[in-house]
Structure formats: C-alpha cells, structure tokens
C-alpha atoms as a PDB file:
ATOM      1  CA  MET A   1     -41.013 -44.975   8.714  1.00  0.00           C
ATOM      2  CA  GLY A   2     -38.915 -43.905  11.729  1.00  0.00           C
ATOM      3  CA  ASN A   3     -35.699 -45.085  10.077  1.00  0.00           C
ATOM      4  CA  ASN A   4     -36.566 -43.209   6.875  1.00  0.00           C
ATOM      5  CA  ILE A   5     -37.125 -39.990   8.829  1.00  0.00           C
ATOM      6  CA  LEU A   6     -33.800 -40.409  10.629  1.00  0.00           C
ATOM      7  CA  LEU A   7     -32.049 -41.047   7.309  1.00  0.00           C
ATOM      8  CA  PHE A   8     -33.669 -37.958   5.775  1.00  0.00           C
ATOM      9  CA  LEU A   9     -32.624 -35.798   8.742  1.00  0.00           C
ATOM     10  CA  SER A  10     -29.077 -37.148   8.659  1.00  0.00           C
ATOM     11  CA  VAL A  11     -28.702 -36.418   4.940  1.00  0.00           C
ATOM     12  CA  SER A  12     -30.194 -32.944   5.403  1.00  0.00           C
ATOM     13  CA  LEU A  13     -27.806 -32.132   8.232  1.00  0.00           C
ATOM     14  CA  PHE A  14     -24.833 -33.369   6.207  1.00  0.00           C
ATOM     15  CA  LEU A  15     -25.800 -31.279   3.180  1.00  0.00           C
ATOM     16  CA  THR A  16     -26.323 -28.220   5.368  1.00  0.00           C
ATOM     17  CA  PHE A  17     -22.897 -28.759   6.948  1.00  0.00           C
ATOM     18  CA  MET A  18     -21.237 -29.015   3.522  1.00  0.00           C
ATOM     19  CA  LEU A  19     -22.931 -25.826   2.358  1.00  0.00           C
ATOM     20  CA  VAL A  20     -21.664 -23.984   5.421  1.00  0.00           C
ATOM     21  CA  ILE A  21     -18.133 -25.300   4.894  1.00  0.00           C
ATOM     22  CA  ASN A  22     -18.180 -24.323   1.217  1.00  0.00           C
ATOM     23  CA  GLY A  23     -19.566 -20.938   2.088  1.00  0.00           C
ATOM     24  CA  CYS A  24     -16.756 -20.363   4.588  1.00  0.00           C
ATOM     25  CA  SER A  25     -14.182 -21.408   2.008  1.00  0.00           C
ATOM     26  CA  GLU A  26     -15.611 -18.981  -0.521  1.00  0.00           C
ATOM     27  CA  THR A  27     -15.578 -16.181   2.056  1.00  0.00           C
ATOM     28  CA  GLU A  28     -11.965 -16.901   2.962  1.00  0.00           C
ATOM     29  CA  GLU A  29     -11.054 -16.898  -0.726  1.00  0.00           C
ATOM     30  CA  GLU A  30     -12.814 -13.574  -1.246  1.00  0.00           C
ATOM     31  CA  ASP A  31     -10.961 -12.108   1.731  1.00  0.00           C
ATOM     32  CA  LYS A  32      -7.675 -12.854  -0.046  1.00  0.00           C
ATOM     33  CA  ASN A  33      -8.675 -10.719  -3.029  1.00  0.00           C
ATOM     34  CA  TYR A  34      -7.337  -7.382  -1.799  1.00  0.00           C
ATOM     35  CA  MET A  35      -9.291  -4.626  -3.525  1.00  0.00           C
ATOM     36  CA  TYR A  36      -9.589  -0.891  -2.839  1.00  0.00           C
ATOM     37  CA  THR A  37     -11.788   1.715  -4.502  1.00  0.00           C
ATOM     38  CA  VAL A  38      -9.959   4.930  -5.411  1.00  0.00           C
ATOM     39  CA  THR A  39     -12.336   7.833  -4.850  1.00  0.00           C
ATOM     40  CA  ARG A  40     -12.734  10.436  -7.575  1.00  0.00           C
ATOM     41  CA  ILE A  41     -12.496  14.040  -6.372  1.00  0.00           C
ATOM     42  CA  ASP A  42     -13.769  17.238  -7.971  1.00  0.00           C
ATOM     43  CA  GLN A  43     -11.150  19.628  -6.635  1.00  0.00           C
ATOM     44  CA  PRO A  44      -7.394  19.210  -6.073  1.00  0.00           C
ATOM     45  CA  ILE A  45      -6.350  18.445  -2.503  1.00  0.00           C
ATOM     46  CA  GLU A  46      -4.043  20.841  -0.702  1.00  0.00           C
ATOM     47  CA  ILE A  47      -0.872  18.856  -0.006  1.00  0.00           C
ATOM     48  CA  ASN A  48       0.130  19.667   3.576  1.00  0.00           C
ATOM     49  CA  ALA A  49       0.403  16.295   5.388  1.00  0.00           C
ATOM     50  CA  GLU A  50      -2.807  16.848   7.351  1.00  0.00           C
ATOM     51  CA  TRP A  51      -4.795  13.642   7.769  1.00  0.00           C
ATOM     52  CA  ASN A  52      -7.946  15.155   9.267  1.00  0.00           C
ATOM     53  CA  LYS A  53      -9.278  17.350   6.476  1.00  0.00           C
ATOM     54  CA  GLU A  54     -11.644  17.307   3.538  1.00  0.00           C
ATOM     55  CA  PRO A  55     -12.022  15.405   1.334  1.00  0.00           C
ATOM     56  CA  TRP A  56      -9.897  12.760   3.092  1.00  0.00           C
ATOM     57  CA  ASN A  57     -12.336  12.607   6.015  1.00  0.00           C
ATOM     58  CA  ASN A  58     -14.948  11.043   3.724  1.00  0.00           C
ATOM     59  CA  ILE A  59     -12.631   8.630   1.905  1.00  0.00           C
ATOM     60  CA  PRO A  60     -12.150   5.035   3.159  1.00  0.00           C
ATOM     61  CA  SER A  61      -8.680   3.916   4.167  1.00  0.00           C
ATOM     62  CA  ILE A  62      -6.558   0.818   3.710  1.00  0.00           C
ATOM     63  CA  ARG A  63      -4.991  -0.703   6.830  1.00  0.00           C
ATOM     64  CA  LEU A  64      -1.662  -2.495   6.586  1.00  0.00           C
ATOM     65  CA  ASP A  65      -2.585  -5.685   8.429  1.00  0.00           C
ATOM     66  CA  ASN A  66      -0.010  -8.158   7.105  1.00  0.00           C
ATOM     67  CA  HIS A  67       3.632  -8.650   8.001  1.00  0.00           C
ATOM     68  CA  ILE A  68       6.652 -10.682   6.940  1.00  0.00           C
ATOM     69  CA  ARG A  69       8.491 -12.662   9.599  1.00  0.00           C
ATOM     70  CA  GLU A  70       7.301 -12.416  13.183  1.00  0.00           C
ATOM     71  CA  GLU A  71       4.587 -10.061  14.405  1.00  0.00           C
ATOM     72  CA  PRO A  72       6.310  -6.742  15.239  1.00  0.00           C
ATOM     73  CA  GLU A  73       6.105  -5.510  18.810  1.00  0.00           C
ATOM     74  CA  PRO A  74       5.054  -2.786  19.084  1.00  0.00           C
ATOM     75  CA  ARG A  75       3.137  -2.940  15.835  1.00  0.00           C
ATOM     76  CA  PRO A  76       2.771   0.334  13.895  1.00  0.00           C
ATOM     77  CA  GLU A  77      -0.785   1.276  12.972  1.00  0.00           C
ATOM     78  CA  VAL A  78      -0.690   2.328   9.316  1.00  0.00           C
ATOM     79  CA  HIS A  79      -3.559   3.606   7.171  1.00  0.00           C
ATOM     80  CA  VAL A  80      -3.486   4.786   3.556  1.00  0.00           C
ATOM     81  CA  LYS A  81      -6.007   6.663   1.449  1.00  0.00           C
ATOM     82  CA  VAL A  82      -5.918   7.234  -2.323  1.00  0.00           C
ATOM     83  CA  SER A  83      -7.997   9.508  -4.549  1.00  0.00           C
ATOM     84  CA  TYR A  84      -7.708  10.856  -8.083  1.00  0.00           C
ATOM     85  CA  ASP A  85      -8.772  13.494 -10.582  1.00  0.00           C
ATOM     86  CA  ASP A  86      -8.180  13.902 -14.316  1.00  0.00           C
ATOM     87  CA  GLU A  87      -4.493  14.675 -13.854  1.00  0.00           C
ATOM     88  CA  ALA A  88      -3.127  12.988 -10.755  1.00  0.00           C
ATOM     89  CA  LEU A  89      -3.294  10.465  -7.946  1.00  0.00           C
ATOM     90  CA  TYR A  90      -3.389  11.727  -4.369  1.00  0.00           C
ATOM     91  CA  VAL A  91      -1.927   9.482  -1.669  1.00  0.00           C
ATOM     92  CA  ILE A  92      -1.772   9.959   2.097  1.00  0.00           C
ATOM     93  CA  PHE A  93      -0.191   7.680   4.730  1.00  0.00           C
ATOM     94  CA  HIS A  94      -0.988   8.028   8.440  1.00  0.00           C
ATOM     95  CA  VAL A  95       1.415   6.164  10.728  1.00  0.00           C
ATOM     96  CA  GLN A  96       1.105   5.650  14.481  1.00  0.00           C
ATOM     97  CA  ASP A  97       4.652   4.576  15.149  1.00  0.00           C
ATOM     98  CA  GLN A  98       7.359   4.077  17.750  1.00  0.00           C
ATOM     99  CA  TYR A  99      11.147   3.752  17.585  1.00  0.00           C
ATOM    100  CA  VAL A 100      11.272   6.178  14.670  1.00  0.00           C
ATOM    101  CA  ARG A 101      14.597   6.884  13.015  1.00  0.00           C
ATOM    102  CA  CYS A 102      15.234   8.869   9.828  1.00  0.00           C
ATOM    103  CA  VAL A 103      18.648   9.949   8.528  1.00  0.00           C
ATOM    104  CA  VAL A 104      18.558   9.628   4.714  1.00  0.00           C
ATOM    105  CA  GLU A 105      18.294  13.059   3.060  1.00  0.00           C
ATOM    106  CA  GLU A 106      19.495  12.486  -0.511  1.00  0.00           C
ATOM    107  CA  TYR A 107      17.072  11.595  -3.306  1.00  0.00           C
ATOM    108  CA  PHE A 108      17.334   7.911  -4.212  1.00  0.00           C
ATOM    109  CA  GLY A 109      19.169   7.137  -1.003  1.00  0.00           C
ATOM    110  CA  PRO A 110      18.362   3.979   1.026  1.00  0.00           C
ATOM    111  CA  VAL A 111      15.124   5.354   2.473  1.00  0.00           C
ATOM    112  CA  TRP A 112      13.866   1.855   3.332  1.00  0.00           C
ATOM    113  CA  THR A 113      16.430   1.690   6.135  1.00  0.00           C
ATOM    114  CA  ASP A 114      14.558   4.553   7.853  1.00  0.00           C
ATOM    115  CA  SER A 115      10.969   4.696   9.084  1.00  0.00           C
ATOM    116  CA  CYS A 116       9.439   4.584   5.618  1.00  0.00           C
ATOM    117  CA  VAL A 117       6.218   4.029   3.653  1.00  0.00           C
ATOM    118  CA  GLU A 118       6.013   2.682   0.110  1.00  0.00           C
ATOM    119  CA  PHE A 119       3.562   2.552  -2.792  1.00  0.00           C
ATOM    120  CA  PHE A 120       4.275  -0.086  -5.460  1.00  0.00           C
ATOM    121  CA  PHE A 121       1.969  -0.196  -8.473  1.00  0.00           C
ATOM    122  CA  THR A 122       1.448  -1.290 -12.061  1.00  0.00           C
ATOM    123  CA  PRO A 123      -0.598   1.390 -13.899  1.00  0.00           C
ATOM    124  CA  ASN A 124      -2.730  -1.249 -15.639  1.00  0.00           C
ATOM    125  CA  THR A 125      -3.428  -4.932 -14.981  1.00  0.00           C
ATOM    126  CA  ASP A 126      -0.501  -6.484 -16.888  1.00  0.00           C
ATOM    127  CA  LEU A 127       2.056  -7.349 -14.221  1.00  0.00           C
ATOM    128  CA  SER A 128       4.511  -8.573 -16.854  1.00  0.00           C
ATOM    129  CA  GLU A 129       5.056  -4.984 -17.992  1.00  0.00           C
ATOM    130  CA  GLY A 130       6.700  -4.014 -14.707  1.00  0.00           C
ATOM    131  CA  TYR A 131       5.889  -1.744 -11.796  1.00  0.00           C
ATOM    132  CA  PHE A 132       6.747   1.553 -10.138  1.00  0.00           C
ATOM    133  CA  ASN A 133       8.071   1.750  -6.596  1.00  0.00           C
ATOM    134  CA  LEU A 134       7.692   5.066  -4.781  1.00  0.00           C
ATOM    135  CA  GLU A 135       9.344   4.905  -1.362  1.00  0.00           C
ATOM    136  CA  THR A 136       9.310   7.799   1.103  1.00  0.00           C
ATOM    137  CA  ASN A 137      10.863   8.083   4.539  1.00  0.00           C
ATOM    138  CA  CYS A 138       9.147  10.045   7.289  1.00  0.00           C
ATOM    139  CA  ILE A 139      10.965  13.310   6.485  1.00  0.00           C
ATOM    140  CA  GLY A 140       9.931  13.195   2.837  1.00  0.00           C
ATOM    141  CA  THR A 141      13.087  11.856   1.191  1.00  0.00           C
ATOM    142  CA  ALA A 142      12.042   9.720  -1.759  1.00  0.00           C
ATOM    143  CA  LEU A 143      13.149   6.963  -4.088  1.00  0.00           C
ATOM    144  CA  PHE A 144      11.186   6.491  -7.327  1.00  0.00           C
ATOM    145  CA  ALA A 145      11.891   3.845  -9.966  1.00  0.00           C
ATOM    146  CA  PHE A 146      10.318   1.620 -12.596  1.00  0.00           C
ATOM    147  CA  GLN A 147      11.416  -1.972 -13.209  1.00  0.00           C
ATOM    148  CA  LYS A 148      10.301  -5.225 -14.783  1.00  0.00           C
ATOM    149  CA  GLU A 149      11.198  -7.121 -11.633  1.00  0.00           C
ATOM    150  CA  ARG A 150      13.575  -6.433  -8.801  1.00  0.00           C
ATOM    151  CA  GLY A 151      16.740  -5.016 -10.365  1.00  0.00           C
ATOM    152  CA  VAL A 152      15.770  -6.094 -13.896  1.00  0.00           C
ATOM    153  CA  GLY A 153      15.296  -3.376 -16.489  1.00  0.00           C
ATOM    154  CA  ARG A 154      15.272  -0.793 -13.732  1.00  0.00           C
ATOM    155  CA  VAL A 155      14.961   2.863 -14.619  1.00  0.00           C
ATOM    156  CA  ASP A 156      15.724   5.351 -11.864  1.00  0.00           C
ATOM    157  CA  ILE A 157      13.359   8.261 -12.299  1.00  0.00           C
ATOM    158  CA  PRO A 158      15.457  11.456 -12.209  1.00  0.00           C
ATOM    159  CA  GLU A 159      15.105  13.910  -9.363  1.00  0.00           C
ATOM    160  CA  SER A 160      14.215  16.622 -11.875  1.00  0.00           C
ATOM    161  CA  THR A 161      11.179  14.559 -12.877  1.00  0.00           C
ATOM    162  CA  PHE A 162      10.284  13.667  -9.304  1.00  0.00           C
ATOM    163  CA  LYS A 163      10.097  17.368  -8.450  1.00  0.00           C
ATOM    164  CA  LYS A 164       6.777  17.366 -10.310  1.00  0.00           C
ATOM    165  CA  VAL A 165       5.436  15.276  -7.417  1.00  0.00           C
ATOM    166  CA  LYS A 166       4.146  17.611  -4.730  1.00  0.00           C
ATOM    167  CA  LEU A 167       4.990  16.046  -1.365  1.00  0.00           C
ATOM    168  CA  ALA A 168       4.472  17.041   2.272  1.00  0.00           C
ATOM    169  CA  HIS A 169       5.643  15.413   5.503  1.00  0.00           C
ATOM    170  CA  SER A 170       4.730  16.067   9.123  1.00  0.00           C
ATOM    171  CA  ILE A 171       8.167  15.327  10.628  1.00  0.00           C
ATOM    172  CA  PRO A 172      10.320  18.275   9.552  1.00  0.00           C
ATOM    173  CA  SER A 173      13.901  16.998   9.630  1.00  0.00           C
ATOM    174  CA  VAL A 174      16.381  14.234  10.454  1.00  0.00           C
ATOM    175  CA  VAL A 175      15.471  12.034  13.410  1.00  0.00           C
ATOM    176  CA  GLU A 176      18.636  10.879  15.171  1.00  0.00           C
ATOM    177  CA  PRO A 177      18.807   9.557  17.803  1.00  0.00           C
ATOM    178  CA  GLU A 178      15.748   7.391  17.438  1.00  0.00           C
ATOM    179  CA  ILE A 179      12.447   8.528  18.961  1.00  0.00           C
ATOM    180  CA  THR A 180      11.561   5.727  21.359  1.00  0.00           C
ATOM    181  CA  GLU A 181       8.190   7.113  22.456  1.00  0.00           C
ATOM    182  CA  PRO A 182       4.987   6.743  20.397  1.00  0.00           C
ATOM    183  CA  VAL A 183       4.808   9.278  17.579  1.00  0.00           C
ATOM    184  CA  THR A 184       2.359   9.845  14.727  1.00  0.00           C
ATOM    185  CA  TRP A 185       3.538  10.985  11.321  1.00  0.00           C
ATOM    186  CA  THR A 186       2.019  11.607   7.908  1.00  0.00           C
ATOM    187  CA  ILE A 187       3.204  11.560   4.295  1.00  0.00           C
ATOM    188  CA  GLU A 188       1.016  13.053   1.553  1.00  0.00           C
ATOM    189  CA  TYR A 189       1.673  13.570  -2.137  1.00  0.00           C
ATOM    190  CA  ARG A 190       0.167  14.405  -5.497  1.00  0.00           C
ATOM    191  CA  LEU A 191       1.510  12.159  -8.278  1.00  0.00           C
ATOM    192  CA  PRO A 192       0.847  13.452 -11.817  1.00  0.00           C
ATOM    193  CA  VAL A 193      -0.106  10.595 -14.136  1.00  0.00           C
ATOM    194  CA  GLU A 194       1.835  12.154 -17.016  1.00  0.00           C
ATOM    195  CA  ILE A 195       5.106  11.309 -15.243  1.00  0.00           C
ATOM    196  CA  LEU A 196       4.347   7.613 -15.585  1.00  0.00           C
ATOM    197  CA  THR A 197       3.717   7.545 -19.330  1.00  0.00           C
ATOM    198  CA  LYS A 198       7.407   7.944 -20.199  1.00  0.00           C
ATOM    199  CA  TYR A 199       8.243   4.649 -18.498  1.00  0.00           C
ATOM    200  CA  SER A 200       5.211   2.394 -18.899  1.00  0.00           C
ATOM    201  CA  ASP A 201       1.938   1.870 -20.693  1.00  0.00           C
ATOM    202  CA  VAL A 202      -0.632   3.602 -18.512  1.00  0.00           C
ATOM    203  CA  THR A 203      -4.347   2.958 -18.423  1.00  0.00           C
ATOM    204  CA  GLN A 204      -5.622   6.436 -17.673  1.00  0.00           C
ATOM    205  CA  PRO A 205      -7.580   6.514 -14.401  1.00  0.00           C
ATOM    206  CA  ALA A 206     -11.324   6.599 -15.067  1.00  0.00           C
ATOM    207  CA  SER A 207     -14.424   4.943 -13.696  1.00  0.00           C
ATOM    208  CA  GLY A 208     -13.996   1.159 -13.640  1.00  0.00           C
ATOM    209  CA  VAL A 209     -10.292   1.160 -14.556  1.00  0.00           C
ATOM    210  CA  GLU A 210      -8.128  -1.221 -12.520  1.00  0.00           C
ATOM    211  CA  TRP A 211      -4.477  -0.993 -11.542  1.00  0.00           C
ATOM    212  CA  ARG A 212      -2.454  -3.465  -9.457  1.00  0.00           C
ATOM    213  CA  ALA A 213      -0.766  -2.224  -6.285  1.00  0.00           C
ATOM    214  CA  ASN A 214       0.501  -2.832  -2.794  1.00  0.00           C
ATOM    215  CA  PHE A 215       1.346  -0.550   0.130  1.00  0.00           C
ATOM    216  CA  TYR A 216       4.125  -1.081   2.656  1.00  0.00           C
ATOM    217  CA  LYS A 217       5.669   0.160   5.892  1.00  0.00           C
ATOM    218  CA  ILE A 218       9.287  -0.641   6.653  1.00  0.00           C
ATOM    219  CA  ALA A 219      11.974   0.377   9.147  1.00  0.00           C
ATOM    220  CA  ASP A 220      14.923  -1.822   8.270  1.00  0.00           C
ATOM    221  CA  LYS A 221      17.698  -0.165  10.309  1.00  0.00           C
ATOM    222  CA  THR A 222      15.789   0.907  13.393  1.00  0.00           C
ATOM    223  CA  SER A 223      15.989  -0.833  16.757  1.00  0.00           C
ATOM    224  CA  HIS A 224      12.648  -2.515  15.996  1.00  0.00           C
ATOM    225  CA  PRO A 225      12.670  -3.447  12.276  1.00  0.00           C
ATOM    226  CA  HIS A 226       9.389  -4.488  10.692  1.00  0.00           C
ATOM    227  CA  TYR A 227       7.892  -5.220   7.265  1.00  0.00           C
ATOM    228  CA  LEU A 228       4.178  -4.503   6.891  1.00  0.00           C
ATOM    229  CA  SER A 229       1.985  -4.773   3.801  1.00  0.00           C
ATOM    230  CA  TRP A 230      -1.620  -4.282   2.719  1.00  0.00           C
ATOM    231  CA  ALA A 231      -1.906  -7.328   0.438  1.00  0.00           C
ATOM    232  CA  LEU A 232      -0.436 -10.484   1.928  1.00  0.00           C
ATOM    233  CA  ILE A 233       3.043 -11.516   0.746  1.00  0.00           C
ATOM    234  CA  GLU A 234       3.769 -15.209   1.210  1.00  0.00           C
ATOM    235  CA  HIS A 235       7.556 -15.079   1.350  1.00  0.00           C
ATOM    236  CA  PRO A 236       9.827 -16.164   4.217  1.00  0.00           C
ATOM    237  CA  GLU A 237      12.152 -13.152   4.026  1.00  0.00           C
ATOM    238  CA  PRO A 238      11.411  -9.410   3.753  1.00  0.00           C
ATOM    239  CA  HIS A 239      10.798  -8.837   0.052  1.00  0.00           C
ATOM    240  CA  PHE A 240       8.387  -6.233  -1.323  1.00  0.00           C
ATOM    241  CA  HIS A 241       9.363  -6.529  -5.000  1.00  0.00           C
ATOM    242  CA  LEU A 242       6.838  -9.282  -5.685  1.00  0.00           C
ATOM    243  CA  PRO A 243       4.116  -7.915  -7.977  1.00  0.00           C
ATOM    244  CA  GLU A 244       2.427 -11.313  -8.114  1.00  0.00           C
ATOM    245  CA  TYR A 245       1.107 -10.444  -4.639  1.00  0.00           C
ATOM    246  CA  PHE A 246      -0.234  -7.013  -5.601  1.00  0.00           C
ATOM    247  CA  GLY A 247      -3.842  -6.257  -4.761  1.00  0.00           C
ATOM    248  CA  THR A 248      -6.192  -4.351  -7.064  1.00  0.00           C
ATOM    249  CA  ILE A 249      -7.152  -0.695  -6.935  1.00  0.00           C
ATOM    250  CA  VAL A 250     -10.322   0.209  -8.821  1.00  0.00           C
ATOM    251  CA  PHE A 251     -11.039   3.774  -9.859  1.00  0.00           C
ATOM    252  CA  GLU A 252     -14.469   5.040  -8.929  1.00  0.00           C
END
C-alpha cells in the first residue's frame, strides 16, 4: 500500500511539473507574438508634437525593448502610440535620448544616420506584397518609400505626395554638434490612408482589421549608435528591412 501511494505521488508530481513546463513554454511563445491594438478616435488629433494631451493620454503605448548587436549604453527610452479614424493613422513617438545629432534636412536624405524613428508596415497581412518605410529624424526630415523587399521594386514616394502627411517635431532645427546631455524629443504625424492606395493593396482600417508592422529607433552616425525595435529581429547585423519579423497591429 505504502509503495503504491509513493508511486501515485511521484507520478502526480511529474505530471504537474510537465504541465508547468508546458505552460511556461506556451507563455514564452505568446510573448513572441508582438501585437498592438490601434485605438479608434472620434475626432482628429491636433498635430503639434505634444505627448501629454488628449486623446493620447488614454491610449496605450508600445515600448521599443529589443535591440540588434550589444545593449546600447545609455539606452534610449522609446514609446510609440498609434490611433486612427476613417481617413488617417495618427502616430506619435516619445524618445528619452542622449547623444542626439541631426543634420539631414533634405527629403529622402539619409535620415537613419541621425537620431531617427521609423515606422515600417504592410497595410494588410500579406507580407509578400511589400511594405512601406516611413523614417523621420528628430527635426522632422522624412524618407518615405514602398518596396517588395530591401531595394527590390522600390518606389520613392514623391515629396509632393508626402506633403499630405501632417508632421510635427519638438526639436526645431539642426543639431550639430551633438547634444551629449539627456534630452527628450517627440515626432507626431497624421498619415492619410489614401496616400497608400497608389502603391499597395490596402485593407481599410476598421474594427478587427490587421496590418503587419514594426517600429524602430536608430542613430547610425552618432557617437553612440544603436538599433532598437518593437518586435524582435533575429539578425546579427543592423537590418530593419525584414518584414518576416513584423508584429501585428489590430484596429479597434
């Protein structure tokens, strides 16, 4: 009888242990599925690069927790929020930064070499169709393109079209020499969905619609370069043009 009880307890403990292990594995797997809910808004947001205002105060943010190569030191603290209405997406980046440099002023210049934030997205769930990359340095200079993959089938979106994007930035002008002290800066823009339809099939934002996306922070030619992302990129070298690592944004 005693041996049977011991056997029963041993089997029970083993099964419990396996359930815990499996549960942990499932949780870890779920944590890798980067997903963000895009809040629907009733009124357009005033685009002025102010982070602390309505309706942003009530909208959850994404934090850029992942990095390529070694952990940057100091590490910028970057949050992003996204919302939408019937006509546009609204995006705001809030960056607590240091060693900020920004010299690119021409549209479609190499903004990624400056202190820069980026929004890459496929306006549906079919990654094979390509993706948009909207890159903005901290003084509001932008680069906007659509491509099938990096450098393949790329279409540079003209500046005349990009002017339909209303954009605001908290740092007013060129930063040179580099700001070595801590500094906080914000980029905010309104991106009309109609702009996208000329270059890609677009699933119109509505409740339950999913797009694929990732968000980045880069500062390639500063004294402290770094490469941050929202969704994890498993690549040994800095490389953001990898849509297979995009997370999912779901419209509320």
